XYZ file of C-alpha atoms in Angstrom:
574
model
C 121.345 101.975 61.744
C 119.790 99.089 64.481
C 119.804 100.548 67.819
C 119.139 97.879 70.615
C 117.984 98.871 74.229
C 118.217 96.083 76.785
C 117.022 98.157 80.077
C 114.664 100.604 79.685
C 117.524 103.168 78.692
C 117.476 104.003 74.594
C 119.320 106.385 72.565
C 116.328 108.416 72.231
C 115.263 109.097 76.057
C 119.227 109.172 76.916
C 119.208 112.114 74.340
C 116.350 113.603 76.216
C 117.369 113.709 79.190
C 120.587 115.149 77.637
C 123.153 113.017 78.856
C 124.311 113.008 75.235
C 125.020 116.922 75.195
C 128.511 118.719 75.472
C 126.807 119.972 78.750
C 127.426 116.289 80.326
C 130.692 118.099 82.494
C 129.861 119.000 85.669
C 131.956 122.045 87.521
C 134.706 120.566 88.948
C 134.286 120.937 93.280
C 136.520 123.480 93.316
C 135.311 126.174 91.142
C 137.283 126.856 87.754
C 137.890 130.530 88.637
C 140.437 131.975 91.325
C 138.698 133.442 94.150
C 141.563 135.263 95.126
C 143.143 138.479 92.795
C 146.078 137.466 93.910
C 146.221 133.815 92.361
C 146.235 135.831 88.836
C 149.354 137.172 88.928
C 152.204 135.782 87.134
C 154.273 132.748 88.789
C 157.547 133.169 89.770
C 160.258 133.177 86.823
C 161.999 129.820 85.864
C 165.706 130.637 88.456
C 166.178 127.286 87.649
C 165.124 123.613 86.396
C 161.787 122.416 88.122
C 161.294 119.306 89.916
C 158.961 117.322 87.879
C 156.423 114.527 89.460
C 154.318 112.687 86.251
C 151.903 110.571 87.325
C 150.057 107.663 85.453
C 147.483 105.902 85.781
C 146.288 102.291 84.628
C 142.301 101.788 83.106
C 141.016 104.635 84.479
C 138.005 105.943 82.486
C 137.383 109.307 80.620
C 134.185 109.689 83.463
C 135.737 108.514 86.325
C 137.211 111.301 87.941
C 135.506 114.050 89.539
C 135.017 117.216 87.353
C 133.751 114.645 84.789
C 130.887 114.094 86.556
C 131.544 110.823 88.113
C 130.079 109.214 91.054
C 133.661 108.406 92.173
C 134.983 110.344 95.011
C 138.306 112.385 93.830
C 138.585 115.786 95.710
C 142.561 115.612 95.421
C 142.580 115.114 91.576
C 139.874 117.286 91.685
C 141.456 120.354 93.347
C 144.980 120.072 91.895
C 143.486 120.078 88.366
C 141.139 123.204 89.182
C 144.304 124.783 90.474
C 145.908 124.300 86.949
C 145.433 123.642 83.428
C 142.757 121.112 82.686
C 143.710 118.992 79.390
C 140.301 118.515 77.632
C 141.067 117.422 74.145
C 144.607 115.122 75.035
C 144.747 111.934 73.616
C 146.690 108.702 74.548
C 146.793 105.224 73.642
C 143.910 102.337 73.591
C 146.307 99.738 75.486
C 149.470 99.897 78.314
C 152.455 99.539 76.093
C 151.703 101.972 73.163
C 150.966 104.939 75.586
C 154.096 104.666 78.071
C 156.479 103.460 74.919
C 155.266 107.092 73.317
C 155.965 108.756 76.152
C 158.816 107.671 77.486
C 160.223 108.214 73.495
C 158.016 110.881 71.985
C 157.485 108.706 69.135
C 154.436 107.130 67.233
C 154.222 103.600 67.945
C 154.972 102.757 64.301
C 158.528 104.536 64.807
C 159.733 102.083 67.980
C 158.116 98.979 66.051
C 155.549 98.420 68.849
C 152.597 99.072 66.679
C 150.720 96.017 67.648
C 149.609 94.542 71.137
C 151.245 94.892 73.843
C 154.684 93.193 75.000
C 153.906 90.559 76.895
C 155.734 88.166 79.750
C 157.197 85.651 78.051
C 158.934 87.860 74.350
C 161.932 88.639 73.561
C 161.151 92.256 73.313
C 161.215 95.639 74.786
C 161.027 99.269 74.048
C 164.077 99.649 71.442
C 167.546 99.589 72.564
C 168.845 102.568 70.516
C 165.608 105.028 71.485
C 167.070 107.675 73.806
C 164.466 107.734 76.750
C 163.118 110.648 78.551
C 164.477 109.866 81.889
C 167.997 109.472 79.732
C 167.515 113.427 78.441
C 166.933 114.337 82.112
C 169.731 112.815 83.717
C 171.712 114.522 80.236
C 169.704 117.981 81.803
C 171.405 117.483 85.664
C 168.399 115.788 86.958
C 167.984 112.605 89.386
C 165.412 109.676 88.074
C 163.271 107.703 89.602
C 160.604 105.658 88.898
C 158.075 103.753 90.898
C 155.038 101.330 88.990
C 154.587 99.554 86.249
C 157.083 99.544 83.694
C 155.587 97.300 80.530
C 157.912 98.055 78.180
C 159.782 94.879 78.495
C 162.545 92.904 79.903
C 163.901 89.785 78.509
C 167.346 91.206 78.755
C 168.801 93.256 81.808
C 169.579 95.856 79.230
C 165.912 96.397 78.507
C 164.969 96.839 83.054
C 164.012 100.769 83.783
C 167.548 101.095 85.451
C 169.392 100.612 82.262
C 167.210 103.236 80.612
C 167.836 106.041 82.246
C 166.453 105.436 86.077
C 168.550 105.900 88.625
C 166.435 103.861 91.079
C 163.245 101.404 90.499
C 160.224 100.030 92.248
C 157.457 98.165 90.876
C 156.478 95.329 88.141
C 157.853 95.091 84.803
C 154.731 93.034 83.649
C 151.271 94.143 83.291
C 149.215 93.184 85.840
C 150.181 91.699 89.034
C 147.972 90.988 92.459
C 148.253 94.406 94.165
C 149.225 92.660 97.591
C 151.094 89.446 96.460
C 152.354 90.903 92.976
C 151.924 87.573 91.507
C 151.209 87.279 87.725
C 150.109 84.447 85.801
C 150.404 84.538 82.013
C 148.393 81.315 81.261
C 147.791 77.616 82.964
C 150.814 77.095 85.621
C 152.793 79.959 84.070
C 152.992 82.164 87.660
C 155.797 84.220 89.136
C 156.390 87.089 91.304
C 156.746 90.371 90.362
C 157.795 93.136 92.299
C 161.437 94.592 91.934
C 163.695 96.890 93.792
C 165.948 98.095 91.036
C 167.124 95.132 89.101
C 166.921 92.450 92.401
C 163.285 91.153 93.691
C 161.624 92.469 96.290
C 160.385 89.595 97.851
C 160.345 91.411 101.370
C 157.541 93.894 100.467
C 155.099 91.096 99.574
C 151.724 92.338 101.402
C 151.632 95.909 101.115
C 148.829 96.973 98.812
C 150.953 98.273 95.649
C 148.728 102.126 95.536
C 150.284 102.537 99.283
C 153.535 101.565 98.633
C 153.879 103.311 95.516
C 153.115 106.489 97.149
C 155.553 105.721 100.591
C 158.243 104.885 97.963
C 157.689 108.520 96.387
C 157.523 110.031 99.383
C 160.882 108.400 100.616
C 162.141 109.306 97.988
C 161.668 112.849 98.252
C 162.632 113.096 101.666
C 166.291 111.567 100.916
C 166.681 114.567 98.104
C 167.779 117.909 98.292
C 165.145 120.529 96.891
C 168.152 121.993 94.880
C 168.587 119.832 92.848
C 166.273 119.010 90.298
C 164.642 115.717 90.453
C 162.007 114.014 87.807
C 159.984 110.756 89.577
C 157.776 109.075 87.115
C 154.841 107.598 89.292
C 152.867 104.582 86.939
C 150.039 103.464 89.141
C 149.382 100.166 88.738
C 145.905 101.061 89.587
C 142.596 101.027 88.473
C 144.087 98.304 86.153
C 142.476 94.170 87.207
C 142.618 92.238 89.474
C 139.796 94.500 91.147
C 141.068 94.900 94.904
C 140.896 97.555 97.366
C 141.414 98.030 101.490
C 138.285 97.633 102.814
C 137.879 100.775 104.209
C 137.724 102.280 100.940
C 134.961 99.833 99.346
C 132.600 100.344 102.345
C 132.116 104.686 101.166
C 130.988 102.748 98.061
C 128.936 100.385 99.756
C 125.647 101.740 98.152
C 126.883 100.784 94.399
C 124.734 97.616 93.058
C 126.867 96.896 90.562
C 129.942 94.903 92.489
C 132.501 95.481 89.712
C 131.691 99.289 89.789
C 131.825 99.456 93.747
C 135.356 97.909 93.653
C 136.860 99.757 90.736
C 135.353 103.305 92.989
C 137.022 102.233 95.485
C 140.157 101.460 94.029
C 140.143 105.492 91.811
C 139.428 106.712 95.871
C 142.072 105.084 97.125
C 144.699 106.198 94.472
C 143.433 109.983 94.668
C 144.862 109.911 98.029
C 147.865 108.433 97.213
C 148.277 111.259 95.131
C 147.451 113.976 98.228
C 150.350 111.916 100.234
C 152.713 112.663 97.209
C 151.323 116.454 96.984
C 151.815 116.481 100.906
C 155.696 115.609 100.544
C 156.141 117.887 97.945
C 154.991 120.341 100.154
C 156.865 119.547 103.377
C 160.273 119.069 101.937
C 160.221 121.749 99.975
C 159.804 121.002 96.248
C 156.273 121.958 95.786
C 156.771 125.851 94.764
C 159.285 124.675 91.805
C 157.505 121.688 90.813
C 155.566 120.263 88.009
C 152.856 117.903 88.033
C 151.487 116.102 85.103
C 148.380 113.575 85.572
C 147.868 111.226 82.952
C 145.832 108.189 82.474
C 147.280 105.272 79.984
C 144.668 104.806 77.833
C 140.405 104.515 78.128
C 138.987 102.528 80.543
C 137.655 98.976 80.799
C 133.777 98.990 80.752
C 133.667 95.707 81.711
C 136.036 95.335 84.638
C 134.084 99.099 86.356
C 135.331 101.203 83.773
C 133.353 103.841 82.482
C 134.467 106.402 79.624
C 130.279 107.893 79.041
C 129.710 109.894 77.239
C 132.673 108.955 74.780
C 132.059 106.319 72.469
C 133.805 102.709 72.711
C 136.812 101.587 76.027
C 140.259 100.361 76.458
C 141.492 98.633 73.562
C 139.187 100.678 70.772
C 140.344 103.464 68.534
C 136.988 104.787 69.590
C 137.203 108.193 71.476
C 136.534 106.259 74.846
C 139.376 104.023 74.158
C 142.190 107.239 73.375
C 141.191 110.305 74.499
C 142.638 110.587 78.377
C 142.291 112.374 81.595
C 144.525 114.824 81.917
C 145.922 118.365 83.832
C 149.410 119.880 84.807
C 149.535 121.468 88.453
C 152.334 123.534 88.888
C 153.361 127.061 90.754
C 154.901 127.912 88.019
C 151.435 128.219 85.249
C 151.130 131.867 83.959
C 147.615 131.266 83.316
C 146.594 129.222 86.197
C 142.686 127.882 86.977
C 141.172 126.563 83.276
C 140.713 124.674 80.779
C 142.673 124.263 77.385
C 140.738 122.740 74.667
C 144.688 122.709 73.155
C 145.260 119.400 70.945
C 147.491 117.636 72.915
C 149.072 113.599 72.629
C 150.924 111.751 75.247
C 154.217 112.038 72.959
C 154.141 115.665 73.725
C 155.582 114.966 76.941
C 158.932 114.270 75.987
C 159.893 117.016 74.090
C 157.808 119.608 76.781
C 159.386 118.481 79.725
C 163.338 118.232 77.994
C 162.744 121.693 77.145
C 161.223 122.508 80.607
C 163.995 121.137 82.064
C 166.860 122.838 79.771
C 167.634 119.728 78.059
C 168.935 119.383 74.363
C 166.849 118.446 72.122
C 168.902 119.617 69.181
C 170.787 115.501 68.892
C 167.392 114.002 68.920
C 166.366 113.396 65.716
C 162.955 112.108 64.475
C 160.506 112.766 67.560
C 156.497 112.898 66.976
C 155.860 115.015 70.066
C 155.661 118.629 70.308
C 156.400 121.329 73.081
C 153.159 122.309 74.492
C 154.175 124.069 77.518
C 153.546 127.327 75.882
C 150.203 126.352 75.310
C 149.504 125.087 78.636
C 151.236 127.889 80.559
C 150.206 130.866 78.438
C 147.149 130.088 77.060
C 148.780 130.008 73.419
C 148.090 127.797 70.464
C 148.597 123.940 70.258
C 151.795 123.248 67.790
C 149.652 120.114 67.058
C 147.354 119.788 64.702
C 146.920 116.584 63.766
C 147.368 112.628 65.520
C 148.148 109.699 64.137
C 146.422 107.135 66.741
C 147.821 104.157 65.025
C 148.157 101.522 61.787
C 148.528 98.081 62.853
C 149.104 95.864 59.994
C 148.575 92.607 62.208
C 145.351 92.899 63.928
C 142.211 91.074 62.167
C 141.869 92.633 58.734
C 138.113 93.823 58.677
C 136.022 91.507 56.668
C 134.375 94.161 54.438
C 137.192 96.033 53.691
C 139.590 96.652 50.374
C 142.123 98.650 48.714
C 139.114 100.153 46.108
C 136.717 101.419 49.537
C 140.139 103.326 49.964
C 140.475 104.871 46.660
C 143.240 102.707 45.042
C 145.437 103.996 47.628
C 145.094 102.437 51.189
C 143.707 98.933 52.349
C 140.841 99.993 54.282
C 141.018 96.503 55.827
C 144.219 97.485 57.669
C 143.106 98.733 61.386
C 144.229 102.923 61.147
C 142.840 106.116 63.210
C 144.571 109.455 62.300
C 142.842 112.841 63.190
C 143.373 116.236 61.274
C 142.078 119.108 62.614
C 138.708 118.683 63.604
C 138.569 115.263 61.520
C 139.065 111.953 62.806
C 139.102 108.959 60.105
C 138.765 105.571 61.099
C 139.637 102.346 59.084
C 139.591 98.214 59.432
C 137.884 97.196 62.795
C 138.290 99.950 65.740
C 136.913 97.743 68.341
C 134.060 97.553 70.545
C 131.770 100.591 69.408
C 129.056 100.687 71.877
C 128.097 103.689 74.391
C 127.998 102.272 77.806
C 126.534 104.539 80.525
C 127.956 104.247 84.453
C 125.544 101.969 86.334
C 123.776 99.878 83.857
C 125.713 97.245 84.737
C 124.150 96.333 88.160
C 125.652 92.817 88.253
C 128.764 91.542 86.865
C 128.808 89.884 84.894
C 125.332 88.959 85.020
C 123.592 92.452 83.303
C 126.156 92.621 80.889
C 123.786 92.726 77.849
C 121.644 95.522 79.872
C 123.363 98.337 77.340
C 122.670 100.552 74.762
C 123.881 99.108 71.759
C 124.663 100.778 68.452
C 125.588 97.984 66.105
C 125.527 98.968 62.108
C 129.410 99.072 61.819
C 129.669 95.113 60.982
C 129.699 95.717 56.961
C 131.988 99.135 57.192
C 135.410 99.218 56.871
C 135.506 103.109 56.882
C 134.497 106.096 59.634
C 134.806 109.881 59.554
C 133.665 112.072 62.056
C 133.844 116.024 62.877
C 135.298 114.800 66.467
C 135.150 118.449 67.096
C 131.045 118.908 66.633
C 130.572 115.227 67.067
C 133.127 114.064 70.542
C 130.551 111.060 71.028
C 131.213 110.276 67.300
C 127.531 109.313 66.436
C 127.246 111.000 62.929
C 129.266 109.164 60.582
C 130.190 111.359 57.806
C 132.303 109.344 55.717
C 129.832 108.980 52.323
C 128.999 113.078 52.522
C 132.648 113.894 52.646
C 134.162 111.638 50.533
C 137.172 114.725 49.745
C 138.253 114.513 53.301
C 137.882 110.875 53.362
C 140.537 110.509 51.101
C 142.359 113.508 52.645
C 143.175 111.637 55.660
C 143.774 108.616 53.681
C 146.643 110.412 52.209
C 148.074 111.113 55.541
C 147.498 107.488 56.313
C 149.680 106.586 53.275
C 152.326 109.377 54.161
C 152.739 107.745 57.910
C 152.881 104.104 56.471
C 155.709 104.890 54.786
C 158.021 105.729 57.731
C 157.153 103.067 59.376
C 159.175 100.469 60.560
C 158.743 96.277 61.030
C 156.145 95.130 63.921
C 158.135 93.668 66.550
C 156.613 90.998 67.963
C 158.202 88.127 68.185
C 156.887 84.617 69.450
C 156.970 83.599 73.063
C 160.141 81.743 74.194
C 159.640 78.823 77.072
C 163.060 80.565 78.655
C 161.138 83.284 80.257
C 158.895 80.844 82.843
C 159.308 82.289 85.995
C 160.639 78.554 87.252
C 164.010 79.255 85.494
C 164.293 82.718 87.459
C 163.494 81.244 91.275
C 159.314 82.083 90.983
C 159.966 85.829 89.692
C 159.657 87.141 86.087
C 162.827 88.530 85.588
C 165.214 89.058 82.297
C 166.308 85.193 80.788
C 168.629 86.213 77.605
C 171.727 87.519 77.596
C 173.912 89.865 75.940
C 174.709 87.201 73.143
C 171.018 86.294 72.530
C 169.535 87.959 69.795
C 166.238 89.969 70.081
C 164.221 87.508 68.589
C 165.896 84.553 70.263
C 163.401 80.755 70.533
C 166.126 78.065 71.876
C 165.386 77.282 75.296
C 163.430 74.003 76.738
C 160.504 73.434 79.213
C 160.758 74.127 82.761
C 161.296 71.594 85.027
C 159.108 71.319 87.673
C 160.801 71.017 91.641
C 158.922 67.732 92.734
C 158.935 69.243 96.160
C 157.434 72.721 94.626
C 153.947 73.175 95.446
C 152.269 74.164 91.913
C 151.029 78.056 92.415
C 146.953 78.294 91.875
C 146.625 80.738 88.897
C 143.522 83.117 90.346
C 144.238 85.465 87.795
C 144.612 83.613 84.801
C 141.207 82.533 85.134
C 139.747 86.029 85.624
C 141.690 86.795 82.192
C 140.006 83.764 80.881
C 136.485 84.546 81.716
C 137.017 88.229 80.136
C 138.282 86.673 77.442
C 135.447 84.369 76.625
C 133.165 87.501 77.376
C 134.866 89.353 75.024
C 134.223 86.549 72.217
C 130.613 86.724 72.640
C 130.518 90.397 72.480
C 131.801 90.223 69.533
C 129.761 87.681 68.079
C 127.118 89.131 68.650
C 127.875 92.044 66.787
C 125.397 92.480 64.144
């Protein structure tokens, strides 16, 4: 094993100074215990179906909230988890469209066919046509829909836009990234539209407002137009702390001390969106909902060390099946917790959600066949053991075979080659190439991109094609146990096997020239219709308007510069 230190940090003193020990988590600011009797007693019983608020959030690190320990200011996120159930072993997704398809369907990735990637602007894909979607078992259950954020799960066809599947109103982008006061998006050289919609039109007239504030206005409008009595379920997908890195000023200057630029900007960005989320609280609370309400905080996957991000101690960031790239932030605030003020170490995955908040809502779940999520409310509420107990993370047969791998380092019976995570229990197996495997710690990076190299770097993995770890003993995974334990090795290869086999065909089909925001008057927007198949490439070039000033692409070349910073990471993995 080589160990590199670039800045005066190694392994060894970061060990001795114990940043490396399960003692890393700070108390939260408001303590963990009630200081009242009274907050002990038992909520009120369920009289009837709660309102439920889930909020999600884009790139935000394992360490950057709060009770984590962070240096990141986030006293509501803070509060409203210490005032509920703390999720400390929940898991997610390394990228955007794996974590909200599973949640929004309860299923693995590998059972809606969006195994690899994400969907991007210009496919002919989206989130499966014939899933039923959670918002669709809620309106089933009485309730009213909304959603306001990032969508991501596609839109080539109107068919595939929030509002056919199962919102009753939308506001936000149905791409992945946009500017957060413009809501352009470029998806390569020239290729630039708007997008910002108001339920399937374009909402050209709220170009300006910074998206974290208008998010939260929209919820809180929202909210005031609704009757308390009747239940009502508002999915709120942040487009924040996701790139481009922007802020108001006002909340960049508390950070103003921060050397490293990227880090100050990303802060103030986390600040900013933890008081969006005390504006939503706040309406709950005025009009009325709060007392039968249910809030869920989630992040989408692990953040992005590069662009602020910081997931320390976990190993690895967004994009990895490393723990820093899938295990998430995550707590439910609600009235209505029987065992209110802690922590559950209950395993817990983002497909959970479905089947938890059906049920909490009185929904049938008896027609819907085939879901990977459990009901965890019991264990959340009461204290009571997980239903879970094991995760598959993912198999994607497309991405970059490892080099060093074979169907003989897998016993005969699994290409270890193929890029797989599963855990069992307390075992986590990883195969093929899980991505970036570093440890990065906050602040090392005191110019961007500059210090990039100024990391600890743990870099033997180049020749293995296999992982296991007791993610229980070992969170930070740093002891690879895979040639001592051989037995489970192929234990969870088994599994591995066992998942494969239910899986159905990657979709991800080739980019069609009939998206380009041209043919749609500057907006991304749907381009097929009802008659085009899923997978349909006709189309032709845009034309360009000769009076049509060509847009300047600022963000595609931010997205190139990562990328070409991303290449020499990883050729310089050794």
């Amino acid at each position: 094993m080589a160990v590199y230190a670039l800045t005066g940090f190694s392994l060894v003193s970061l060990l001795s100074f114990g940043y490396l020990s399960w003692d890393w988590m700070k108390p939260s600011l408001v303590a963990d215990v009630a200081t009242d009797p009274m907050e002990k007693s038992l909520p009120p019983t369920f009289t009837r179906p709660p309102h439920i608020i889930f909020i999600l959030t884009d790139d935000q690190g394992y360490h950057d909230i709060g009770y984590h320990g962070s240096d990141i200011q986030t006293p509501t996120l803070d509060r409203l988890a210490a005032e509920g159930v703390k999720l400390e072993n929940y898991y997610i997704q390394p990228i955007c469209t794996p974590s909200r398809s599973q949640l929004i369907t309860g299923r693995y990735q590998i059972h809606t066919g969006l195994q690899h990637s994400i969907i991007r602007p210009r496919q002919p894909n989206c989130l499966p046509l014939d899933q039923v979607t959670l918002p669709q078992k809620l309106q089933e259950a009485g309730y009213s829909t909304h959603m306001v954020g990032k969508w991501h799960l596609g839109f080539y066809k109107k068919e595939c836009l929030p509002t056919r599947r199962g919102f009753d109103t939308f506001l936000g982008s149905l791409t992945g990234n946009v500017d957060y006061y413009t809501y352009d998006n470029c998806d390569g050289p020239g290729v630039c539209g708007y997008d910002l919609h108001e339920g399937e039109d374009v909402a050209w007239d709220q170009s300006g407002k910074y998206s974290t504030v208008l998010y939260a206005q929209r919820v809180s409008k929202i909210l005031a137009s609704h009757s308390p009595k009747e239940p009502i379920f508002i999915y709120v997908a942040f487009q924040a702390v996701h790139t481009p890195l922007q802020s108001p000023k006002e909340y960049i200057y508390r950070y103003r001390s921060m050397g490293n630029v990227a880090r100050r900007k990303y802060a103030a960005m986390v600040t900013c969106m933890d008081e969006a989320v005390k504006n939503i609280t706040w309406a709950l609370k005025k009009y009325g909902y709060y007392d039968n309400s249910v809030i869920v905080f989630s992040t989408d996957n692990g953040g992005q060390t590069f662009s602020g991000g910081s997931n320390w101690p976990l190993r690895g960031r967004k994009g990895t099946y490393w723990e820093g790239g899938v295990r998430g932030i995550g707590f439910v605030h609600s009235p209505l917790i029987k065992r209110k003020r802690r922590t559950s170490w209950a395993l817990v995955h983002i497909t959970d959600w479905y089947p938890t908040l059906v049920s909490l809502a009185r929904g049938n779940l008896s027609n819907v066949q085939g879901l990977d999520g459990y009901n965890v409310w019991p264990a959340i509420s009461e204290g009571k053991e997980s239903p879970r107990t094991e995760i598959l993370h993912n198999i994607d047969p497309l991405y970059n075979h490892a080099k060093y791998g074979s169907l003989q380092d897998g016993f005969g019976i699994w290409n270890t080659a193929v890029q797989a995570s599963i855990r069992v229990g307390e075992w986590k197996l990883l195969t093929g190439d899980p991505g970036y495997s570093d440890w990065i710690p906050p602040q090392t990076l005191t110019n961007f991109p500059g210090s990039w190299w100024n990391l600890e770097r743990l870099t033997d993995g180049l020749r293995k094609s296999v992982w296991l770890f007791n993610i229980t003993a070992d969170p930070y995974e740093r002891y690879d146990l895979s040639e001592q334990r051989p037995d489970v090795v192929r234990t969870l290869l088994m599994r591995l096997v066992h998942y494969n086999r239910t899986a159905i065909p990657v979709r991800y089909p080739a980019e069609n020239p009939r998206a380009h925001p041209d043919f749609n008057g500057g907006a991304w927007g749907p381009w097929a219709t009802e008659d085009d198949g899923e997978e349909w490439e006709g189309g032709r070039e845009p034309l360009k308007s000769r009076n049509k000033k060509k847009k300047k692409c600022k963000i595609c070349k931010l997205r190139s510069f990562f990328r070409k910073l991303n290449t020499r990471l990883m050729s310089n993995r050794i």
